[in-house]
mmCIF file of C-alpha atoms and ligand atoms in Angstrom:
data_model
loop_
_atom_site.group_PDB
_atom_site.id
_atom_site.type_symbol
_atom_site.label_atom_id
_atom_site.label_comp_id
_atom_site.label_asym_id
_atom_site.label_seq_id
_atom_site.Cartn_x
_atom_site.Cartn_y
_atom_site.Cartn_z
ATOM 1 C CA UNK U 1 31.091 21.297 -19.122
ATOM 2 C CA UNK U 2 29.677 18.218 -17.349
ATOM 3 C CA UNK U 3 27.245 15.730 -18.836
ATOM 4 C CA UNK U 4 23.596 16.248 -17.651
ATOM 5 C CA UNK U 5 22.280 13.810 -14.959
ATOM 6 C CA UNK U 6 18.920 12.571 -14.021
ATOM 7 C CA UNK U 7 19.032 15.341 -11.596
ATOM 8 C CA UNK U 8 19.037 18.012 -14.306
ATOM 9 C CA UNK U 9 15.058 18.159 -14.696
ATOM 10 C CA UNK U 10 13.224 20.461 -17.087
ATOM 11 C CA UNK U 11 12.270 23.455 -15.473
ATOM 12 C CA UNK U 12 8.808 23.072 -13.703
ATOM 13 C CA UNK U 13 8.833 19.332 -13.696
ATOM 14 C CA UNK U 14 5.754 18.241 -11.645
ATOM 15 C CA UNK U 15 8.255 15.939 -9.614
ATOM 16 C CA UNK U 16 10.996 18.491 -9.132
ATOM 17 C CA UNK U 17 12.806 19.184 -5.965
ATOM 18 C CA UNK U 18 9.924 21.095 -4.569
ATOM 19 C CA UNK U 19 7.915 17.786 -4.401
ATOM 20 C CA UNK U 20 9.904 14.739 -3.320
ATOM 21 C CA UNK U 21 7.292 12.312 -2.345
ATOM 22 C CA UNK U 22 8.113 9.111 -0.725
ATOM 23 C CA UNK U 23 7.779 5.369 -1.471
ATOM 24 C CA UNK U 24 9.133 2.085 -0.718
ATOM 25 C CA UNK U 25 10.947 0.090 -3.891
ATOM 26 C CA UNK U 26 13.195 -2.687 -4.999
ATOM 27 C CA UNK U 27 15.206 -2.611 -8.016
ATOM 28 C CA UNK U 28 14.322 -5.048 -10.772
ATOM 29 C CA UNK U 29 18.066 -5.770 -11.552
ATOM 30 C CA UNK U 30 18.227 -7.088 -7.758
ATOM 31 C CA UNK U 31 14.997 -9.054 -7.196
ATOM 32 C CA UNK U 32 16.169 -10.462 -3.821
ATOM 33 C CA UNK U 33 17.176 -7.028 -2.602
ATOM 34 C CA UNK U 34 15.564 -5.765 0.490
ATOM 35 C CA UNK U 35 12.655 -3.149 0.209
ATOM 36 C CA UNK U 36 14.006 0.296 1.088
ATOM 37 C CA UNK U 37 12.683 4.048 1.195
ATOM 38 C CA UNK U 38 12.911 5.786 -2.148
ATOM 39 C CA UNK U 39 11.954 9.385 -2.967
ATOM 40 C CA UNK U 40 10.768 10.301 -6.407
ATOM 41 C CA UNK U 41 12.831 12.908 -8.440
ATOM 42 C CA UNK U 42 11.724 13.467 -12.062
ATOM 43 C CA UNK U 43 11.457 10.037 -13.567
ATOM 44 C CA UNK U 44 13.815 8.424 -11.204
ATOM 45 C CA UNK U 45 13.662 6.963 -7.679
ATOM 46 C CA UNK U 46 16.555 7.936 -5.083
ATOM 47 C CA UNK U 47 17.613 5.305 -2.837
ATOM 48 C CA UNK U 48 17.293 7.740 0.134
ATOM 49 C CA UNK U 49 19.077 5.409 2.753
ATOM 50 C CA UNK U 50 22.033 4.926 0.241
ATOM 51 C CA UNK U 51 22.057 8.657 -0.301
ATOM 52 C CA UNK U 52 22.081 9.368 3.367
ATOM 53 C CA UNK U 53 25.072 6.918 3.883
ATOM 54 C CA UNK U 54 27.123 8.397 1.077
ATOM 55 C CA UNK U 55 26.478 11.887 2.413
ATOM 56 C CA UNK U 56 27.204 11.067 6.055
ATOM 57 C CA UNK U 57 23.636 11.842 7.066
ATOM 58 C CA UNK U 58 22.305 10.714 10.569
ATOM 59 C CA UNK U 59 19.091 9.456 8.903
ATOM 60 C CA UNK U 60 20.844 6.496 6.934
ATOM 61 C CA UNK U 61 19.015 3.972 9.171
ATOM 62 C CA UNK U 62 15.629 5.631 9.148
ATOM 63 C CA UNK U 63 15.640 5.713 5.440
ATOM 64 C CA UNK U 64 17.062 2.138 4.730
ATOM 65 C CA UNK U 65 13.862 0.680 6.297
ATOM 66 C CA UNK U 66 11.368 -1.394 4.279
ATOM 67 C CA UNK U 67 8.284 0.712 5.058
ATOM 68 C CA UNK U 68 7.803 4.178 5.852
ATOM 69 C CA UNK U 69 6.530 3.663 9.344
ATOM 70 C CA UNK U 70 9.616 4.452 11.344
ATOM 71 C CA UNK U 71 9.990 7.751 9.499
ATOM 72 C CA UNK U 72 6.277 8.142 9.877
ATOM 73 C CA UNK U 73 6.441 7.804 13.693
ATOM 74 C CA UNK U 74 9.559 10.000 13.945
ATOM 75 C CA UNK U 75 7.235 13.229 14.106
ATOM 76 C CA UNK U 76 7.115 16.513 12.428
ATOM 77 C CA UNK U 77 10.408 17.768 13.283
ATOM 78 C CA UNK U 78 12.152 14.802 11.814
ATOM 79 C CA UNK U 79 10.004 14.898 8.642
ATOM 80 C CA UNK U 80 11.064 18.654 8.129
ATOM 81 C CA UNK U 81 14.736 17.817 8.667
ATOM 82 C CA UNK U 82 14.734 14.914 6.320
ATOM 83 C CA UNK U 83 12.793 16.812 3.654
ATOM 84 C CA UNK U 84 15.319 19.482 4.182
ATOM 85 C CA UNK U 85 18.126 17.208 3.712
ATOM 86 C CA UNK U 86 16.663 15.470 0.691
ATOM 87 C CA UNK U 87 16.245 18.813 -0.835
ATOM 88 C CA UNK U 88 19.988 19.578 -0.582
ATOM 89 C CA UNK U 89 20.842 15.849 -1.807
ATOM 90 C CA UNK U 90 18.905 16.130 -5.131
ATOM 91 C CA UNK U 91 21.463 18.829 -6.256
ATOM 92 C CA UNK U 92 24.548 16.666 -5.217
ATOM 93 C CA UNK U 93 26.465 14.576 -8.010
ATOM 94 C CA UNK U 94 27.322 12.022 -5.338
ATOM 95 C CA UNK U 95 23.570 10.556 -5.161
ATOM 96 C CA UNK U 96 23.475 10.123 -9.077
ATOM 97 C CA UNK U 97 24.834 6.327 -8.676
ATOM 98 C CA UNK U 98 21.776 5.802 -6.508
ATOM 99 C CA UNK U 99 19.035 6.742 -8.822
ATOM 100 C CA UNK U 100 17.012 4.061 -10.242
ATOM 101 C CA UNK U 101 14.833 4.784 -13.416
ATOM 102 C CA UNK U 102 11.082 4.468 -12.528
ATOM 103 C CA UNK U 103 10.570 1.637 -15.096
ATOM 104 C CA UNK U 104 13.411 -0.139 -13.456
ATOM 105 C CA UNK U 105 11.966 -0.758 -9.792
ATOM 106 C CA UNK U 106 8.969 -2.274 -8.340
ATOM 107 C CA UNK U 107 6.999 0.080 -6.033
ATOM 108 C CA UNK U 108 5.287 -1.586 -2.979
ATOM 109 C CA UNK U 109 2.588 -0.597 -0.769
ATOM 110 C CA UNK U 110 4.679 2.126 1.086
ATOM 111 C CA UNK U 111 3.605 1.767 4.672
ATOM 112 C CA UNK U 112 1.790 -0.737 6.841
ATOM 113 C CA UNK U 113 -1.611 0.401 7.242
ATOM 114 C CA UNK U 114 -2.943 0.400 10.754
ATOM 115 C CA UNK U 115 -6.509 1.381 10.864
ATOM 116 C CA UNK U 116 -8.482 2.495 7.761
ATOM 117 C CA UNK U 117 -11.352 4.903 7.933
ATOM 118 C CA UNK U 118 -13.319 6.490 5.092
ATOM 119 C CA UNK U 119 -15.324 9.698 5.201
ATOM 120 C CA UNK U 120 -18.035 11.236 2.974
ATOM 121 C CA UNK U 121 -17.017 14.763 2.771
ATOM 122 C CA UNK U 122 -18.389 16.280 -0.536
ATOM 123 C CA UNK U 123 -21.579 17.638 -0.325
ATOM 124 C CA UNK U 124 -22.057 17.229 -4.136
ATOM 125 C CA UNK U 125 -21.206 13.326 -3.956
ATOM 126 C CA UNK U 126 -23.372 12.988 -0.888
ATOM 127 C CA UNK U 127 -26.293 14.750 -2.495
ATOM 128 C CA UNK U 128 -26.099 12.830 -5.560
ATOM 129 C CA UNK U 129 -25.884 9.407 -3.824
ATOM 130 C CA UNK U 130 -28.911 10.515 -1.636
ATOM 131 C CA UNK U 131 -30.710 11.314 -4.676
ATOM 132 C CA UNK U 132 -30.036 7.801 -6.409
ATOM 133 C CA UNK U 133 -30.401 5.806 -3.046
ATOM 134 C CA UNK U 134 -33.207 7.486 -1.382
ATOM 135 C CA UNK U 135 -35.309 9.326 -4.166
ATOM 136 C CA UNK U 136 -38.302 9.630 -1.872
ATOM 137 C CA UNK U 137 -36.205 11.369 1.252
ATOM 138 C CA UNK U 138 -34.013 14.356 1.860
ATOM 139 C CA UNK U 139 -30.698 13.883 -0.219
ATOM 140 C CA UNK U 140 -28.594 14.727 2.783
ATOM 141 C CA UNK U 141 -29.195 13.052 6.099
ATOM 142 C CA UNK U 142 -29.972 15.422 9.173
ATOM 143 C CA UNK U 143 -26.383 14.995 10.534
ATOM 144 C CA UNK U 144 -24.586 15.644 7.367
ATOM 145 C CA UNK U 145 -23.723 19.219 7.800
ATOM 146 C CA UNK U 146 -23.006 18.809 11.623
ATOM 147 C CA UNK U 147 -20.360 16.040 11.565
ATOM 148 C CA UNK U 148 -18.004 14.322 9.107
ATOM 149 C CA UNK U 149 -19.763 10.914 8.297
ATOM 150 C CA UNK U 150 -17.218 8.048 8.112
ATOM 151 C CA UNK U 151 -17.001 4.534 8.756
ATOM 152 C CA UNK U 152 -14.126 2.145 9.749
ATOM 153 C CA UNK U 153 -12.936 -0.198 6.935
ATOM 154 C CA UNK U 154 -10.642 -3.022 6.252
ATOM 155 C CA UNK U 155 -7.066 -1.885 6.527
ATOM 156 C CA UNK U 156 -5.929 -5.321 5.410
ATOM 157 C CA UNK U 157 -7.207 -4.959 1.938
ATOM 158 C CA UNK U 158 -5.324 -1.499 1.136
ATOM 159 C CA UNK U 159 -3.447 -2.367 -1.902
ATOM 160 C CA UNK U 160 -0.690 -0.523 -3.800
ATOM 161 C CA UNK U 161 -1.455 0.873 -7.254
ATOM 162 C CA UNK U 162 -1.117 -1.859 -10.054
ATOM 163 C CA UNK U 163 -2.634 -4.549 -7.892
ATOM 164 C CA UNK U 164 -5.453 -6.455 -10.096
ATOM 165 C CA UNK U 165 -8.849 -5.938 -8.284
ATOM 166 C CA UNK U 166 -10.926 -9.244 -8.435
ATOM 167 C CA UNK U 167 -14.600 -8.498 -9.356
ATOM 168 C CA UNK U 168 -16.391 -9.395 -5.797
ATOM 169 C CA UNK U 169 -19.310 -11.643 -5.377
ATOM 170 C CA UNK U 170 -22.036 -10.981 -2.963
ATOM 171 C CA UNK U 171 -25.710 -10.686 -2.146
ATOM 172 C CA UNK U 172 -27.657 -8.310 -3.902
ATOM 173 C CA UNK U 173 -31.575 -7.460 -4.267
ATOM 174 C CA UNK U 174 -33.236 -4.950 -6.312
ATOM 175 C CA UNK U 175 -36.252 -3.405 -4.608
ATOM 176 C CA UNK U 176 -38.565 -5.135 -7.107
ATOM 177 C CA UNK U 177 -37.092 -8.545 -6.656
ATOM 178 C CA UNK U 178 -38.914 -10.951 -4.273
ATOM 179 C CA UNK U 179 -35.483 -12.341 -2.734
ATOM 180 C CA UNK U 180 -31.681 -11.555 -2.867
ATOM 181 C CA UNK U 181 -29.629 -13.437 -5.345
ATOM 182 C CA UNK U 182 -25.806 -14.212 -5.120
ATOM 183 C CA UNK U 183 -23.244 -13.777 -7.813
ATOM 184 C CA UNK U 184 -20.387 -11.484 -9.094
ATOM 185 C CA UNK U 185 -20.995 -7.651 -8.669
ATOM 186 C CA UNK U 186 -22.951 -6.299 -11.779
ATOM 187 C CA UNK U 187 -22.500 -2.720 -10.435
ATOM 188 C CA UNK U 188 -18.714 -2.519 -9.823
ATOM 189 C CA UNK U 189 -17.489 1.125 -9.346
ATOM 190 C CA UNK U 190 -14.724 3.580 -8.189
ATOM 191 C CA UNK U 191 -14.632 6.444 -5.929
ATOM 192 C CA UNK U 192 -11.978 8.966 -6.547
ATOM 193 C CA UNK U 193 -10.594 10.002 -3.087
ATOM 194 C CA UNK U 194 -7.571 11.613 -1.421
ATOM 195 C CA UNK U 195 -6.109 9.482 1.458
ATOM 196 C CA UNK U 196 -4.372 10.903 4.433
ATOM 197 C CA UNK U 197 -1.647 9.259 6.211
ATOM 198 C CA UNK U 198 -1.155 9.516 10.185
ATOM 199 C CA UNK U 199 2.518 9.523 11.482
ATOM 200 C CA UNK U 200 2.521 10.510 14.951
ATOM 201 C CA UNK U 201 0.104 8.461 17.230
ATOM 202 C CA UNK U 202 -2.048 10.060 19.977
ATOM 203 C CA UNK U 203 -3.013 8.690 23.268
ATOM 204 C CA UNK U 204 -6.078 6.651 24.138
ATOM 205 C CA UNK U 205 -8.459 9.069 25.568
ATOM 206 C CA UNK U 206 -7.178 12.346 24.470
ATOM 207 C CA UNK U 207 -8.639 13.908 21.365
ATOM 208 C CA UNK U 208 -6.778 15.714 18.573
ATOM 209 C CA UNK U 209 -7.789 19.108 18.101
ATOM 210 C CA UNK U 210 -8.052 20.633 14.648
ATOM 211 C CA UNK U 211 -4.933 22.904 15.346
ATOM 212 C CA UNK U 212 -2.888 19.843 15.794
ATOM 213 C CA UNK U 213 -3.550 18.496 12.475
ATOM 214 C CA UNK U 214 -0.263 19.081 11.002
ATOM 215 C CA UNK U 215 1.651 17.431 13.981
ATOM 216 C CA UNK U 216 -0.082 14.031 13.280
ATOM 217 C CA UNK U 217 -0.633 13.852 9.583
ATOM 218 C CA UNK U 218 2.483 13.255 7.504
ATOM 219 C CA UNK U 219 0.999 13.360 3.815
ATOM 220 C CA UNK U 220 -1.634 12.351 1.268
ATOM 221 C CA UNK U 221 -2.095 9.833 -1.443
ATOM 222 C CA UNK U 222 -4.511 9.375 -4.194
ATOM 223 C CA UNK U 223 -6.950 6.459 -3.146
ATOM 224 C CA UNK U 224 -9.520 4.512 -5.256
ATOM 225 C CA UNK U 225 -12.237 3.173 -2.744
ATOM 226 C CA UNK U 226 -13.403 0.393 -5.228
ATOM 227 C CA UNK U 227 -17.240 -0.252 -4.332
ATOM 228 C CA UNK U 228 -19.754 -2.632 -5.472
ATOM 229 C CA UNK U 229 -22.997 -0.665 -5.663
ATOM 230 C CA UNK U 230 -25.318 -3.698 -5.875
ATOM 231 C CA UNK U 231 -24.036 -5.278 -2.851
ATOM 232 C CA UNK U 232 -23.651 -1.915 -1.206
ATOM 233 C CA UNK U 233 -27.276 -1.155 -1.772
ATOM 234 C CA UNK U 234 -28.818 -4.101 -0.204
ATOM 235 C CA UNK U 235 -26.395 -4.318 2.897
ATOM 236 C CA UNK U 236 -25.987 -0.849 3.998
ATOM 237 C CA UNK U 237 -28.946 -0.112 6.200
ATOM 238 C CA UNK U 238 -28.402 0.151 9.077
ATOM 239 C CA UNK U 239 -24.789 -0.081 9.804
ATOM 240 C CA UNK U 240 -23.254 1.141 6.523
ATOM 241 C CA UNK U 241 -20.950 -0.015 3.989
ATOM 242 C CA UNK U 242 -19.472 -3.530 4.666
ATOM 243 C CA UNK U 243 -18.511 -6.080 2.091
ATOM 244 C CA UNK U 244 -19.363 -3.836 -0.889
ATOM 245 C CA UNK U 245 -16.228 -1.927 -0.226
ATOM 246 C CA UNK U 246 -14.003 -4.005 1.985
ATOM 247 C CA UNK U 247 -12.787 -6.202 -1.108
ATOM 248 C CA UNK U 248 -9.910 -3.741 -2.190
ATOM 249 C CA UNK U 249 -8.708 -0.129 -1.796
ATOM 250 C CA UNK U 250 -6.223 1.134 -3.853
ATOM 251 C CA UNK U 251 -3.519 3.721 -3.033
ATOM 252 C CA UNK U 252 -0.847 5.329 -4.945
ATOM 253 C CA UNK U 253 2.747 4.217 -4.019
ATOM 254 C CA UNK U 254 3.921 7.641 -3.563
ATOM 255 C CA UNK U 255 3.006 9.533 -0.242
ATOM 256 C CA UNK U 256 3.275 13.297 -0.868
ATOM 257 C CA UNK U 257 4.432 15.058 2.247
ATOM 258 C CA UNK U 258 2.081 17.932 3.369
ATOM 259 C CA UNK U 259 5.160 20.090 3.563
ATOM 260 C CA UNK U 260 5.248 20.010 -0.147
ATOM 261 C CA UNK U 261 1.616 21.298 -0.478
ATOM 262 C CA UNK U 262 1.861 24.563 1.402
ATOM 263 C CA UNK U 263 1.046 26.399 -1.870
ATOM 264 C CA UNK U 264 -2.004 24.319 -2.407
ATOM 265 C CA UNK U 265 -3.592 25.275 0.936
ATOM 266 C CA UNK U 266 -7.230 26.941 0.478
ATOM 267 C CA UNK U 267 -10.105 27.806 2.690
ATOM 268 C CA UNK U 268 -12.788 25.325 2.686
ATOM 269 C CA UNK U 269 -16.408 26.463 1.024
ATOM 270 C CA UNK U 270 -18.384 28.578 3.388
ATOM 271 C CA UNK U 271 -20.634 26.455 5.407
ATOM 272 C CA UNK U 272 -24.237 27.666 5.784
ATOM 273 C CA UNK U 273 -24.593 26.709 9.503
ATOM 274 C CA UNK U 274 -22.347 27.028 12.690
ATOM 275 C CA UNK U 275 -20.270 24.128 13.704
ATOM 276 C CA UNK U 276 -19.819 22.859 17.245
ATOM 277 C CA UNK U 277 -16.489 24.391 18.664
ATOM 278 C CA UNK U 278 -14.287 21.219 18.116
ATOM 279 C CA UNK U 279 -15.131 21.365 14.326
ATOM 280 C CA UNK U 280 -15.256 25.159 13.968
ATOM 281 C CA UNK U 281 -12.357 26.215 11.549
ATOM 282 C CA UNK U 282 -13.729 29.671 10.902
ATOM 283 C CA UNK U 283 -11.153 31.571 12.924
ATOM 284 C CA UNK U 284 -8.072 31.886 10.842
ATOM 285 C CA UNK U 285 -6.099 33.100 13.745
ATOM 286 C CA UNK U 286 -6.353 29.727 15.606
ATOM 287 C CA UNK U 287 -6.619 27.136 12.524
ATOM 288 C CA UNK U 288 -4.544 27.005 9.385
ATOM 289 C CA UNK U 289 -6.781 26.784 6.090
ATOM 290 C CA UNK U 290 -7.763 23.184 6.087
ATOM 291 C CA UNK U 291 -8.583 22.585 2.276
ATOM 292 C CA UNK U 292 -6.202 21.612 -0.328
ATOM 293 C CA UNK U 293 -6.491 22.669 -3.970
ATOM 294 C CA UNK U 294 -5.941 19.287 -5.661
ATOM 295 C CA UNK U 295 -7.060 18.600 -9.381
ATOM 296 C CA UNK U 296 -7.872 15.075 -9.817
ATOM 297 C CA UNK U 297 -8.321 13.384 -13.141
ATOM 298 C CA UNK U 298 -10.063 9.997 -13.501
ATOM 299 C CA UNK U 299 -9.376 7.936 -16.667
ATOM 300 C CA UNK U 300 -11.133 4.851 -17.687
ATOM 301 C CA UNK U 301 -9.114 2.606 -20.179
ATOM 302 C CA UNK U 302 -7.175 6.073 -20.966
ATOM 303 C CA UNK U 303 -10.078 8.060 -21.531
ATOM 304 C CA UNK U 304 -10.889 11.051 -19.182
ATOM 305 C CA UNK U 305 -14.122 10.541 -17.588
ATOM 306 C CA UNK U 306 -13.968 13.187 -14.559
ATOM 307 C CA UNK U 307 -11.943 15.735 -13.211
ATOM 308 C CA UNK U 308 -12.942 16.208 -9.593
ATOM 309 C CA UNK U 309 -11.898 19.294 -7.796
ATOM 310 C CA UNK U 310 -10.672 18.562 -4.144
ATOM 311 C CA UNK U 311 -10.781 22.105 -3.083
ATOM 312 C CA UNK U 312 -14.411 22.304 -2.668
ATOM 313 C CA UNK U 313 -14.632 19.459 -0.308
ATOM 314 C CA UNK U 314 -17.127 20.629 2.550
ATOM 315 C CA UNK U 315 -15.176 18.955 5.445
ATOM 316 C CA UNK U 316 -11.455 19.336 5.702
ATOM 317 C CA UNK U 317 -9.070 16.492 6.672
ATOM 318 C CA UNK U 318 -8.229 18.377 9.937
ATOM 319 C CA UNK U 319 -11.880 18.283 10.813
ATOM 320 C CA UNK U 320 -12.049 14.537 9.889
ATOM 321 C CA UNK U 321 -9.314 14.043 12.256
ATOM 322 C CA UNK U 322 -10.766 16.093 15.117
ATOM 323 C CA UNK U 323 -13.775 14.111 14.734
ATOM 324 C CA UNK U 324 -12.177 10.790 14.428
ATOM 325 C CA UNK U 325 -10.611 11.315 17.793
ATOM 326 C CA UNK U 326 -13.106 13.518 19.623
ATOM 327 C CA UNK U 327 -14.289 10.347 21.541
ATOM 328 C CA UNK U 328 -10.872 9.649 22.766
ATOM 329 C CA UNK U 329 -10.076 6.988 20.117
ATOM 330 C CA UNK U 330 -6.214 6.934 19.663
ATOM 331 C CA UNK U 331 -4.170 7.308 16.497
ATOM 332 C CA UNK U 332 -1.644 4.787 15.451
ATOM 333 C CA UNK U 333 1.446 5.217 13.081
ATOM 334 C CA UNK U 334 0.034 4.166 9.495
ATOM 335 C CA UNK U 335 -3.676 4.923 10.018
ATOM 336 C CA UNK U 336 -5.044 5.977 6.657
ATOM 337 C CA UNK U 337 -8.383 7.924 6.421
ATOM 338 C CA UNK U 338 -10.027 8.620 3.030
ATOM 339 C CA UNK U 339 -11.614 11.873 2.237
ATOM 340 C CA UNK U 340 -14.759 10.458 0.752
ATOM 341 C CA UNK U 341 -15.392 10.416 -3.041
ATOM 342 C CA UNK U 342 -14.444 13.951 -4.542
ATOM 343 C CA UNK U 343 -17.214 15.303 -6.666
ATOM 344 C CA UNK U 344 -17.862 18.736 -7.851
ATOM 345 C CA UNK U 345 -21.212 20.532 -9.033
ATOM 346 C CA UNK U 346 -20.770 19.715 -12.591
ATOM 347 C CA UNK U 347 -21.448 16.336 -14.371
ATOM 348 C CA UNK U 348 -17.851 16.066 -15.561
ATOM 349 C CA UNK U 349 -16.480 16.497 -11.893
ATOM 350 C CA UNK U 350 -18.216 13.407 -10.346
ATOM 351 C CA UNK U 351 -15.867 11.149 -8.863
ATOM 352 C CA UNK U 352 -17.852 7.820 -9.165
ATOM 353 C CA UNK U 353 -19.488 5.910 -12.163
ATOM 354 C CA UNK U 354 -22.577 5.736 -9.764
ATOM 355 C CA UNK U 355 -23.005 9.623 -10.365
ATOM 356 C CA UNK U 356 -21.447 9.808 -13.787
ATOM 357 C CA UNK U 357 -23.940 7.340 -15.155
ATOM 358 C CA UNK U 358 -26.858 8.137 -12.609
ATOM 359 C CA UNK U 359 -26.838 4.516 -11.409
ATOM 360 C CA UNK U 360 -26.299 3.145 -14.976
ATOM 361 C CA UNK U 361 -29.398 4.968 -16.377
ATOM 362 C CA UNK U 362 -27.198 7.670 -18.306
ATOM 363 C CA UNK U 363 -24.270 5.332 -19.781
ATOM 364 C CA UNK U 364 -20.969 7.255 -20.843
ATOM 365 C CA UNK U 365 -20.207 7.237 -24.269
ATOM 366 C CA UNK U 366 -16.424 6.233 -24.584
ATOM 367 C CA UNK U 367 -14.438 5.952 -27.779
ATOM 368 C CA UNK U 368 -14.405 2.058 -27.371
ATOM 369 C CA UNK U 369 -18.158 1.949 -26.419
ATOM 370 C CA UNK U 370 -20.932 2.730 -23.726
ATOM 371 C CA UNK U 371 -20.200 1.966 -20.158
ATOM 372 C CA UNK U 372 -22.211 2.230 -17.141
ATOM 373 C CA UNK U 373 -20.223 0.059 -14.673
ATOM 374 C CA UNK U 374 -17.011 -1.557 -14.686
ATOM 375 C CA UNK U 375 -16.351 -4.448 -17.096
ATOM 376 C CA UNK U 376 -13.724 -6.920 -16.397
ATOM 377 C CA UNK U 377 -10.382 -5.875 -18.140
ATOM 378 C CA UNK U 378 -11.144 -2.012 -17.318
ATOM 379 C CA UNK U 379 -8.425 -0.070 -16.236
ATOM 380 C CA UNK U 380 -8.989 2.816 -13.901
ATOM 381 C CA UNK U 381 -6.444 5.546 -13.174
ATOM 382 C CA UNK U 382 -6.374 8.570 -11.160
ATOM 383 C CA UNK U 383 -3.843 11.140 -11.373
ATOM 384 C CA UNK U 384 -3.682 14.746 -9.907
ATOM 385 C CA UNK U 385 -1.616 17.946 -9.423
ATOM 386 C CA UNK U 386 -1.737 20.742 -7.038
ATOM 387 C CA UNK U 387 -0.364 24.206 -7.240
ATOM 388 C CA UNK U 388 3.338 24.378 -5.868
ATOM 389 C CA UNK U 389 5.740 27.195 -5.308
ATOM 390 C CA UNK U 390 6.198 29.938 -7.952
ATOM 391 C CA UNK U 391 3.634 28.557 -10.384
ATOM 392 C CA UNK U 392 5.174 25.241 -10.541
ATOM 393 C CA UNK U 393 2.906 22.128 -10.279
ATOM 394 C CA UNK U 394 3.335 19.404 -7.664
ATOM 395 C CA UNK U 395 2.523 15.957 -9.140
ATOM 396 C CA UNK U 396 0.744 13.402 -7.141
ATOM 397 C CA UNK U 397 1.646 9.746 -7.726
ATOM 398 C CA UNK U 398 -0.873 8.100 -9.890
ATOM 399 C CA UNK U 399 -3.000 5.011 -8.578
ATOM 400 C CA UNK U 400 -4.194 2.476 -11.027
ATOM 401 C CA UNK U 401 -5.944 -0.757 -11.183
ATOM 402 C CA UNK U 402 -7.203 -3.396 -13.486
ATOM 403 C CA UNK U 403 -10.671 -5.429 -12.973
ATOM 404 C CA UNK U 404 -10.251 -9.173 -13.359
ATOM 405 C CA UNK U 405 -13.104 -11.612 -13.416
ATOM 406 C CA UNK U 406 -14.593 -13.229 -10.417
ATOM 407 C CA UNK U 407 -13.387 -16.724 -9.883
ATOM 408 C CA UNK U 408 -15.721 -19.283 -11.125
HETATM 409 CA CA1 CA O 1 -15.577 6.218 -0.195
#
């Protein structure tokens, strides 16, 4: 009888061989080592390039790179081939020497972020925010059900999970105040989102139709769009979010390939009006189901504060990509687009403190005290899982961050 190895996982492990998310790591034991692609299996990271070399795979060079970008750029056929190979490798004893315990590695931002776009695709979130910010108007703007609203964000401040978030300073002005004041944000918030990572680029001037979504998007990751509500509320009219969101956006170190999430695909909710043809996903013969059944949990200092359901998002990632490119804007490898805050119909499903506390008027009661917005030292963590094959769960890599004080 042979000794068990880290590859001998308990049945149904959410990071079993059906999952295999990608990241980039360096081992603690070798701090000068170059960054290389890792694949998570159980509570270990497989050095994918080293495994490829030992098994004589042609993908050794692609997987020994310091970022995922070359793999992302290689296209869907290669993504499938590499995933098929990895699925076989994690049953091979030859790769065991190339496994590193998760707590013995540093996980890095896994890809070079090209452009970053953030959407606003939950009807429940948009309705709540509309009621809070515009109590005298319609909750949804007239365009909301006709197009996926978004804005271009700041790719250079996308950071990997575990990076501290410095409380931003800026201008704020309450409606009753005579003039704006400057200082550290007093309404620092989270937004629980899902980020989609583009692999295959597109040509300038050529839209990407709904049906081509899977040819371009490699995978997804949990994303926290940190938001300073006081800065945002004063600055956002008429051009939308700016400094209230550009100071930091955290992503998980693990990118889950869409190929691991086929069992999680669902039809989006029924829409109550017809969409223009480039966004119309109602013909299942022409378009794959665009929704994903991802169950997110938001914890604040270890206490669960919300469980937002991604399956109920009004706009799908495929529609967002089609809209993002319908004017001919091109895609680049490493483009990242966020879903927008994920909120469900129930209070316990709201993906931001803005909604959970109704702009601070209904504090959360946590075991360690009341909370409206984030305080210095607070730690926020997003986790999630999705239904996988044969009733097994697909775990998504967590994204966490701690708030540190604004510089004095
Ligand atoms: Ca957002």
